[in-house]
CSV table of C-alpha atoms in Angstrom, one decimal:
chain,number,residue,atom,x,y,z
A,1252,MET,CA,129.3,-25.4,18.1
A,1253,PHE,CA,131.9,-23.5,16.1
A,1254,SER,CA,132.5,-26.4,13.8
A,1255,SER,CA,128.7,-26.8,13.1
A,1256,ILE,CA,128.7,-23.2,11.9
A,1257,LEU,CA,132.0,-23.3,10.0
A,1258,ALA,CA,131.2,-26.4,8.0
A,1259,PRO,CA,128.0,-25.0,6.3
A,1260,THR,CA,129.8,-21.7,5.7
A,1261,THR,CA,132.7,-23.4,4.0
A,1262,VAL,CA,130.3,-25.3,1.7
A,1263,LEU,CA,128.4,-22.2,0.9
A,1264,THR,CA,131.6,-20.3,0.1
A,1265,ALA,CA,132.8,-23.1,-2.2
A,1266,LEU,CA,129.4,-23.1,-4.0
A,1267,LEU,CA,129.5,-19.3,-4.4
A,1268,PHE,CA,133.1,-19.5,-5.7
A,1269,TYR,CA,132.1,-22.2,-8.3
A,1270,PHE,CA,129.0,-20.3,-9.5
A,1271,GLY,CA,131.2,-17.2,-9.7
A,1272,THR,CA,133.7,-19.0,-12.0
A,1273,GLN,CA,130.8,-20.0,-14.3
A,1274,HIS,CA,129.7,-16.4,-14.5
A,1275,ALA,CA,133.3,-15.1,-15.1
A,1276,ASN,CA,134.0,-17.8,-17.7
A,1277,ALA,CA,130.9,-16.9,-19.7
A,1278,PHE,CA,131.5,-13.2,-19.4
A,1279,CYS,CA,135.1,-13.3,-20.5
A,1280,GLY,CA,134.4,-16.0,-23.0
A,1281,TRP,CA,132.1,-13.6,-24.8
A,1282,PHE,CA,135.1,-11.5,-25.6
A,1283,GLY,CA,137.3,-14.4,-26.5
A,1284,VAL,CA,139.3,-14.3,-23.3
A,1285,HIS,CA,139.8,-17.1,-20.8
A,1286,TYR,CA,138.9,-15.9,-17.3
A,1287,SER,CA,141.9,-17.5,-15.7
A,1288,VAL,CA,144.4,-15.1,-17.4
A,1289,LEU,CA,142.9,-12.2,-15.5
A,1290,GLY,CA,143.8,-13.5,-12.0
A,1291,LEU,CA,140.4,-12.7,-10.6
A,1292,SER,CA,140.3,-12.6,-6.8
A,1293,VAL,CA,138.0,-14.6,-4.5
A,1294,SER,CA,136.0,-11.4,-3.9
A,1295,ASP,CA,135.5,-11.0,-7.7
A,1296,TYR,CA,134.1,-14.5,-7.9
A,1297,LEU,CA,131.8,-14.1,-4.9
A,1298,ILE,CA,130.4,-10.8,-6.3
A,1299,ARG,CA,129.7,-12.5,-9.7
A,1300,ALA,CA,128.1,-15.4,-7.9
A,1301,GLY,CA,125.7,-13.0,-6.3
A,1302,ASP,CA,124.8,-11.6,-9.7
A,1303,GLY,CA,123.9,-15.1,-10.9
A,1304,MET,CA,122.1,-16.4,-7.8
A,1305,THR,CA,119.9,-13.4,-6.9
A,1306,VAL,CA,117.0,-14.4,-9.2
A,1307,PRO,CA,117.0,-18.2,-8.5
A,1308,ILE,CA,117.1,-17.7,-4.7
A,1309,THR,CA,114.3,-15.1,-4.9
A,1310,VAL,CA,112.1,-17.3,-7.1
A,1311,VAL,CA,112.6,-20.4,-4.9
A,1312,ALA,CA,111.9,-18.5,-1.7
A,1313,ALA,CA,108.8,-16.8,-3.2
A,1314,VAL,CA,107.4,-20.0,-4.6
A,1315,GLY,CA,108.0,-21.9,-1.4
A,1316,LEU,CA,106.4,-19.2,0.7
A,1317,GLY,CA,103.4,-19.0,-1.7
A,1318,VAL,CA,102.9,-22.8,-1.6
A,1319,LEU,CA,103.0,-22.7,2.2
A,1320,TRP,CA,100.5,-19.9,2.5
A,1321,ALA,CA,98.2,-21.5,-0.1
A,1322,HIS,CA,98.2,-24.8,1.9
A,1323,ARG,CA,97.4,-23.1,5.1
A,1324,LEU,CA,94.7,-20.9,3.6
A,1325,LEU,CA,93.0,-23.8,1.8
A,1326,GLU,CA,93.1,-26.0,4.8
A,1327,ALA,CA,91.6,-23.3,7.0
A,1328,ARG,CA,88.9,-22.2,4.5
A,1329,LEU,CA,87.7,-25.5,3.0
A,1330,SER,CA,85.4,-27.9,4.7
A,1331,PRO,CA,86.9,-31.3,5.8
A,1332,ARG,CA,85.1,-33.0,2.9
A,1333,ALA,CA,86.3,-30.5,0.3
A,1334,TRP,CA,89.9,-30.7,1.8
A,1335,ARG,CA,89.9,-34.5,1.5
A,1336,THR,CA,88.7,-34.3,-2.1
A,1337,LEU,CA,91.4,-31.8,-2.9
A,1338,LEU,CA,94.1,-34.1,-1.4
A,1339,ARG,CA,92.7,-37.1,-3.4
A,1340,ARG,CA,93.0,-35.1,-6.6
A,1341,ALA,CA,96.4,-33.7,-5.8
A,1342,VAL,CA,98.0,-37.2,-5.7
A,1343,PRO,CA,97.6,-38.0,-9.4
A,1344,VAL,CA,98.3,-34.4,-10.4
A,1345,LEU,CA,101.6,-34.4,-8.5
A,1346,SER,CA,102.6,-37.8,-9.9
A,1347,VAL,CA,101.9,-36.8,-13.5
A,1348,ALA,CA,103.6,-33.5,-13.0
A,1349,GLY,CA,106.7,-35.3,-11.6
A,1350,VAL,CA,106.9,-37.6,-14.6
A,1351,ALA,CA,106.5,-34.8,-17.0
A,1352,LEU,CA,109.1,-32.5,-15.4
A,1353,VAL,CA,111.7,-35.3,-14.9
A,1354,GLY,CA,111.1,-36.3,-18.6
A,1355,LEU,CA,111.7,-32.7,-19.7
A,1356,GLY,CA,114.8,-32.4,-17.6
A,1357,LEU,CA,116.3,-35.6,-18.9
A,1358,THR,CA,115.5,-34.4,-22.5
A,1359,GLY,CA,117.7,-31.4,-21.7
A,1360,LEU,CA,120.4,-33.8,-20.5
A,1361,VAL,CA,120.3,-36.0,-23.6
A,1362,VAL,CA,119.7,-33.3,-26.2
A,1363,PRO,CA,121.2,-30.1,-24.6
A,1364,ALA,CA,120.6,-28.0,-27.8
A,1365,LEU,CA,116.8,-28.5,-27.5
A,1366,LEU,CA,116.5,-26.4,-24.3
A,1367,TYR,CA,119.6,-24.2,-24.8
A,1368,ARG,CA,117.5,-21.1,-25.1
A,1369,PHE,CA,116.1,-21.7,-21.6
A,1370,PRO,CA,119.1,-21.7,-19.2
A,1371,GLY,CA,118.5,-23.5,-16.0
A,1372,LEU,CA,115.2,-25.1,-17.1
A,1373,PRO,CA,116.4,-28.7,-17.4
A,1374,GLY,CA,118.0,-28.7,-13.9
A,1375,LEU,CA,115.0,-26.9,-12.4
A,1376,CYS,CA,112.6,-29.5,-14.0
A,1377,LEU,CA,114.6,-32.3,-12.5
A,1378,ALA,CA,114.7,-30.7,-9.0
A,1379,VAL,CA,110.9,-30.0,-9.0
A,1380,GLY,CA,110.0,-33.2,-10.7
A,1381,PHE,CA,111.8,-35.5,-8.2
A,1382,LEU,CA,110.3,-33.4,-5.4
A,1383,CYS,CA,106.8,-34.1,-6.6
A,1384,PHE,CA,107.0,-37.8,-6.0
A,1385,PRO,CA,107.6,-37.8,-2.2
A,1386,LEU,CA,105.1,-34.9,-1.9
A,1387,ALA,CA,102.5,-37.1,-3.6
A,1388,ASP,CA,103.3,-39.9,-1.3
A,1389,ARG,CA,103.0,-37.6,1.7
A,1390,VAL,CA,99.7,-36.3,0.6
A,1391,HIS,CA,98.4,-39.8,0.1
A,1392,GLN,CA,99.5,-40.8,3.6
A,1393,ALA,CA,97.8,-37.8,5.0
A,1394,ARG,CA,94.6,-38.6,3.2
A,1395,THR,CA,94.5,-42.3,4.0
A,1396,GLY,CA,96.1,-42.2,7.5
A,1397,ARG,CA,98.7,-44.8,6.5
A,1398,ASN,CA,102.2,-43.8,7.6
A,1399,ARG,CA,105.4,-45.2,6.1
A,1400,SER,CA,108.0,-46.7,8.3
A,1401,ALA,CA,110.6,-44.4,9.7
A,1402,THR,CA,113.4,-46.2,7.8
A,1403,GLY,CA,111.5,-46.0,4.5
A,1404,ALA,CA,110.8,-42.3,5.0
A,1405,VAL,CA,114.5,-41.5,5.8
A,1406,VAL,CA,115.6,-43.5,2.7
A,1407,GLN,CA,113.0,-41.8,0.5
A,1408,TRP,CA,113.9,-38.3,1.6
A,1409,THR,CA,117.6,-38.9,1.4
A,1410,PHE,CA,117.4,-40.0,-2.2
A,1411,THR,CA,115.1,-37.1,-2.9
A,1412,PHE,CA,117.4,-34.6,-1.3
A,1413,VAL,CA,120.3,-35.9,-3.5
A,1414,LEU,CA,118.3,-35.7,-6.7
A,1415,VAL,CA,116.8,-32.3,-5.9
A,1416,THR,CA,120.3,-30.9,-5.0
A,1417,VAL,CA,121.8,-32.2,-8.2
A,1418,GLY,CA,119.0,-30.6,-10.3
A,1419,ALA,CA,119.2,-27.3,-8.4
A,1420,PHE,CA,123.0,-27.3,-8.8
A,1421,TRP,CA,122.7,-27.9,-12.5
A,1422,ALA,CA,120.0,-25.2,-12.8
A,1423,VAL,CA,122.0,-22.5,-11.0
A,1424,THR,CA,125.2,-23.4,-12.9
A,1425,ASP,CA,123.5,-22.9,-16.2
A,1426,TYR,CA,121.7,-19.8,-15.1
A,1427,SER,CA,125.0,-18.2,-13.7
A,1428,ALA,CA,126.7,-18.8,-17.0
A,1429,ALA,CA,123.7,-17.3,-18.9
A,1430,VAL,CA,123.8,-14.2,-16.7
A,1431,GLY,CA,127.5,-13.9,-17.4
A,1432,GLU,CA,126.9,-13.9,-21.1
A,1433,LEU,CA,124.0,-11.4,-20.7
A,1434,ARG,CA,126.3,-9.0,-18.8
A,1435,ALA,CA,128.9,-9.3,-21.5
A,1436,TYR,CA,126.3,-8.6,-24.2
A,1437,GLU,CA,125.1,-5.6,-22.3
A,1438,TYR,CA,128.6,-4.3,-22.1
A,1439,GLU,CA,129.1,-4.8,-25.8
A,1440,VAL,CA,126.0,-2.8,-26.5
A,1441,ALA,CA,127.1,-0.1,-24.2
A,1442,LEU,CA,130.6,0.3,-25.7
A,1443,PRO,CA,129.7,3.5,-27.6
A,1444,LYS,CA,128.8,5.1,-24.2
A,1445,THR,CA,131.6,3.6,-22.1
A,1446,PRO,CA,134.2,6.0,-20.8
A,1447,ASP,CA,137.3,6.5,-23.0
A,1448,THR,CA,140.5,4.7,-22.0
A,1449,VAL,CA,143.7,6.2,-23.2
A,1450,VAL,CA,146.8,4.1,-22.9
A,1451,PHE,CA,150.3,5.6,-22.7
A,1452,SER,CA,153.3,3.3,-23.1
A,1453,GLU,CA,157.0,3.5,-23.2
A,1454,LYS,CA,157.1,0.9,-25.9
A,1455,ASP,CA,155.0,0.1,-29.0
A,1456,LEU,CA,152.3,-2.3,-27.8
A,1457,GLY,CA,151.5,-3.4,-31.4
A,1458,VAL,CA,147.8,-2.8,-31.0
A,1459,ARG,CA,146.4,-2.5,-34.5
A,1460,ALA,CA,142.7,-3.1,-34.0
A,1461,ARG,CA,139.9,-1.3,-35.9
A,1462,GLY,CA,139.2,2.0,-34.4
A,1463,VAL,CA,142.3,2.2,-32.3
A,1464,VAL,CA,144.6,5.1,-33.1
A,1465,MET,CA,148.3,5.0,-32.2
A,1466,SER,CA,150.0,8.4,-31.9
A,1467,PRO,CA,153.8,8.7,-31.5
A,1468,CYS,CA,154.9,11.0,-28.8
A,1469,ALA,CA,158.0,13.2,-28.6
A,1470,PRO,CA,161.3,11.2,-28.6
A,1471,ASP,CA,162.2,12.7,-25.2
A,1472,ALA,CA,158.7,12.1,-23.6
A,1473,GLN,CA,158.4,9.6,-20.7
A,1474,TYR,CA,155.8,7.7,-22.7
A,1475,ARG,CA,156.6,7.3,-26.4
A,1476,PHE,CA,153.3,5.9,-27.7
A,1477,ARG,CA,149.6,6.9,-27.1
A,1478,TYR,CA,146.6,4.7,-28.0
A,1479,ASP,CA,143.1,6.1,-28.3
A,1480,GLY,CA,139.8,4.3,-29.1
A,1481,LEU,CA,140.0,1.7,-26.3
A,1482,VAL,CA,137.6,1.1,-23.3
A,1483,LEU,CA,138.3,-0.8,-20.1
A,1484,VAL,CA,136.2,-3.8,-19.4
A,1485,LEU,CA,137.7,-4.9,-16.1
A,1486,GLN,CA,141.0,-4.9,-14.2
A,1487,SER,CA,142.1,-7.6,-11.8
A,1488,GLY,CA,145.4,-9.0,-10.7
A,1489,GLY,CA,147.3,-6.2,-12.3
A,1490,THR,CA,145.9,-7.0,-15.7
A,1491,SER,CA,143.5,-4.8,-17.7
A,1492,LEU,CA,141.1,-6.2,-20.2
A,1493,LEU,CA,140.6,-3.6,-22.9
A,1494,LEU,CA,138.3,-3.6,-26.0
A,1495,PRO,CA,138.3,-1.3,-29.1
A,1496,ARG,CA,135.3,0.9,-29.0
A,1497,GLU,CA,134.2,-0.6,-32.4
A,1498,TRP,CA,134.6,-4.2,-31.1
A,1499,ASN,CA,132.2,-6.9,-32.3
A,1500,ARG,CA,132.2,-10.7,-31.9
A,1501,ALA,CA,132.6,-11.3,-35.6
A,1502,ASP,CA,136.2,-10.1,-35.9
A,1503,GLY,CA,136.9,-8.1,-32.8
A,1504,THR,CA,140.1,-8.5,-30.8
A,1505,ALA,CA,140.5,-8.1,-27.0
A,1506,VAL,CA,143.6,-6.6,-25.5
A,1507,LEU,CA,145.2,-7.8,-22.3
A,1508,LEU,CA,147.5,-5.2,-20.8
A,1509,PRO,CA,149.7,-6.3,-17.8
A,1510,GLY,CA,150.2,-3.6,-15.3
A,1511,SER,CA,153.7,-2.1,-15.2
A,1512,ALA,CA,155.6,1.1,-14.7
A,1513,GLY,CA,155.9,1.4,-18.4
A,1514,THR,CA,152.2,2.1,-19.0
A,1515,ARG,CA,149.6,4.5,-17.9
A,1516,LEU,CA,145.9,4.6,-18.3
A,1517,GLU,CA,143.8,7.8,-18.5
A,1518,PHE,CA,140.0,7.9,-18.5
A,1519,ALA,CA,137.4,10.4,-19.7
A,1520,PRO,CA,133.7,10.4,-20.3
A,1521,ALA,CA,132.7,9.0,-23.7
A,1522,GLY,CA,132.7,11.6,-26.5
A,1523,THR,CA,135.0,14.0,-24.6
A,1524,VAL,CA,137.0,16.1,-27.1
A,1525,ARG,CA,140.7,15.8,-26.0
A,1526,ASP,CA,143.9,16.9,-27.6
A,1527,ARG,CA,146.0,14.0,-28.6
A,1528,VAL,CA,149.1,15.1,-26.8
A,1529,CYS,CA,151.4,13.0,-24.7
């Protein structure tokens, strides 16, 4: 019993970890930084996975529940003759929809740039499209009373499960990366209102980015150099990812600051007037 619970949990954790890496890769890549240098923890990846999976899970659950309710409502309200007519018309509709959706999904696979502006759409089309075919077959069986052999049904739904899973995996992967880019863009837009980060260092860090001001401290001070004009994006694994407040993607430079006893970070609300003293 324990193993039956542990196995699905392990698979789910692995999937969340993977989707979290896609989110982190896109987020850090927006600033020109590879996510692996930050030493993000498993918790970081799982949290980011949640950010990228909330909408897909909600949409799938809502649509599935809506379809189930609609099926029960129509079956209960329609007369037997009207219900059989609806089932007869549903078979070609599901078949045509399946062909169209699979074709659109394969188009995104062959020509990715064509659907680049719609993250997750190609994979979603594949998943829903391949699901339409066995549903059409099931509706046809329910209308005609002809049942497929048990072996044929198992084979059909096994292949369907694989194809739908691949499509869903592709969709969530693309969507997680898109959400990561969106969060990075939102952070870039919010840079003017992000709290100030002042870096004190025993040695000159050589940060010469636009908008960053280096002030030398007294020779006998514990920290010899002070850097203003930076903001903290995130910190993990002892490494801080900093950006100049005037950063932009065209020519901006990100700063990675390893944690050590030779540096200190101070924070203050954006726009706070502070004396530049060490």
